[in-house]
């Protein structure tokens, strides 16, 4: 007589749900630790028990939300920089020479 095989679950981690949750918690903890400015990457490596720093570096990758926030902050800084008036020229530079070289008047920053 043939023995019937027990059906396998289609979910990859269904038999290991507790270990999967533990792994997810470790992953979340590592991502939080690498973003803590008071911890070095070597600190996180030691806490996680990684033999190689390159394993710990996996957690450095930003989330999509972090990338969007960084790009928006970049654009805001650029807008703030462009809103500032240009610094006056150092003493001894003639405005007409600066205008000829850079195409702007020394007083107003206008193009010629």
CSV table of C-alpha atoms in Angstrom, one decimal:
chain,number,residue,atom,x,y,z
A,1,UNK,CA,0.0,0.0,0.0
A,2,UNK,CA,1.2,3.5,-0.8
A,3,UNK,CA,1.4,6.1,1.8
A,4,UNK,CA,-0.3,9.4,1.0
A,5,UNK,CA,1.8,12.5,1.4
A,6,UNK,CA,0.5,15.2,3.6
A,7,UNK,CA,-0.4,18.2,1.5
A,8,UNK,CA,2.1,21.1,1.6
A,9,UNK,CA,1.0,24.5,2.3
A,10,UNK,CA,1.2,27.0,-0.5
A,11,UNK,CA,2.4,29.8,1.8
A,12,UNK,CA,6.2,29.9,2.1
A,13,UNK,CA,6.3,30.5,5.8
A,14,UNK,CA,3.1,29.0,7.1
A,15,UNK,CA,4.9,26.4,9.0
A,16,UNK,CA,7.4,28.9,10.4
A,17,UNK,CA,5.1,31.8,11.2
A,18,UNK,CA,6.7,32.5,14.6
A,19,UNK,CA,10.2,32.4,13.2
A,20,UNK,CA,9.1,34.7,10.3
A,21,UNK,CA,7.7,37.2,12.8
A,22,UNK,CA,10.9,37.1,14.8
A,23,UNK,CA,12.9,37.8,11.5
A,24,UNK,CA,10.6,40.7,10.7
A,25,UNK,CA,11.1,42.2,14.2
A,26,UNK,CA,14.9,41.8,13.8
A,27,UNK,CA,14.7,43.5,10.4
A,28,UNK,CA,12.7,46.4,11.7
A,29,UNK,CA,15.0,46.8,14.7
A,30,UNK,CA,18.1,46.9,12.4
A,31,UNK,CA,16.5,49.5,10.1
A,32,UNK,CA,15.7,51.7,13.1
A,33,UNK,CA,19.2,51.3,14.6
A,34,UNK,CA,21.0,52.2,11.4
A,35,UNK,CA,19.0,55.5,11.3
A,36,UNK,CA,19.9,56.4,14.9
A,37,UNK,CA,22.7,59.0,14.7
A,38,UNK,CA,24.0,57.8,18.1
A,39,UNK,CA,24.8,54.3,16.8
A,40,UNK,CA,27.6,53.5,14.3
A,41,UNK,CA,27.1,50.8,11.6
A,42,UNK,CA,29.7,48.7,13.6
A,43,UNK,CA,27.5,49.0,16.7
A,44,UNK,CA,24.5,47.7,14.7
A,45,UNK,CA,26.6,44.9,13.2
A,46,UNK,CA,27.6,43.8,16.7
A,47,UNK,CA,24.0,43.9,18.1
A,48,UNK,CA,22.7,42.0,15.1
A,49,UNK,CA,25.6,39.4,15.2
A,50,UNK,CA,26.6,39.9,11.6
A,51,UNK,CA,30.0,38.5,10.7
A,52,UNK,CA,30.4,41.0,7.8
A,53,UNK,CA,29.6,44.7,7.8
A,54,UNK,CA,28.2,44.3,4.3
A,55,UNK,CA,25.4,42.3,5.7
A,56,UNK,CA,24.5,45.2,8.0
A,57,UNK,CA,24.8,47.7,5.1
A,58,UNK,CA,21.6,46.1,3.6
A,59,UNK,CA,19.6,48.0,6.2
A,60,UNK,CA,21.0,51.4,5.1
A,61,UNK,CA,18.8,51.5,2.0
A,62,UNK,CA,16.2,54.2,2.4
A,63,UNK,CA,12.5,53.5,2.2
A,64,UNK,CA,10.5,55.1,-0.6
A,65,UNK,CA,8.9,57.6,1.9
A,66,UNK,CA,12.4,58.6,3.0
A,67,UNK,CA,13.5,59.2,-0.6
A,68,UNK,CA,10.5,61.4,-1.3
A,69,UNK,CA,11.0,63.4,1.9
A,70,UNK,CA,14.7,63.9,1.1
A,71,UNK,CA,13.9,65.0,-2.5
A,72,UNK,CA,11.2,67.4,-1.3
A,73,UNK,CA,13.7,68.9,1.3
A,74,UNK,CA,16.3,69.3,-1.4
A,75,UNK,CA,13.9,71.3,-3.6
A,76,UNK,CA,12.9,73.4,-0.6
A,77,UNK,CA,16.6,74.2,0.1
A,78,UNK,CA,17.1,75.1,-3.5
A,79,UNK,CA,14.1,77.5,-3.5
A,80,UNK,CA,15.4,79.1,-0.3
A,81,UNK,CA,18.9,79.6,-1.8
A,82,UNK,CA,17.5,81.1,-5.0
A,83,UNK,CA,15.3,83.5,-3.0
A,84,UNK,CA,18.4,85.0,-1.3
A,85,UNK,CA,19.8,88.1,-2.9
A,86,UNK,CA,23.3,87.6,-4.3
A,87,UNK,CA,26.2,88.7,-2.1
A,88,UNK,CA,27.7,92.1,-3.0
A,89,UNK,CA,31.0,92.0,-4.8
A,90,UNK,CA,34.2,92.3,-2.8
A,91,UNK,CA,35.7,95.8,-2.5
A,92,UNK,CA,37.8,96.7,-5.5
A,93,UNK,CA,35.7,95.0,-8.2
A,94,UNK,CA,34.1,97.4,-10.7
A,95,UNK,CA,30.4,96.7,-11.4
A,96,UNK,CA,30.8,97.2,-15.2
A,97,UNK,CA,33.6,94.6,-15.3
A,98,UNK,CA,31.5,92.1,-13.4
A,99,UNK,CA,28.5,92.8,-15.7
A,100,UNK,CA,30.7,92.2,-18.7
A,101,UNK,CA,32.1,88.9,-17.3
A,102,UNK,CA,28.9,87.5,-15.8
A,103,UNK,CA,26.1,89.2,-17.6
A,104,UNK,CA,24.6,90.7,-14.5
A,105,UNK,CA,24.7,94.1,-13.0
A,106,UNK,CA,26.4,94.2,-9.6
A,107,UNK,CA,23.6,96.2,-8.0
A,108,UNK,CA,20.5,94.2,-9.0
A,109,UNK,CA,21.6,90.9,-10.4
A,110,UNK,CA,19.7,91.5,-13.6
A,111,UNK,CA,20.8,90.0,-16.9
A,112,UNK,CA,21.9,92.3,-19.7
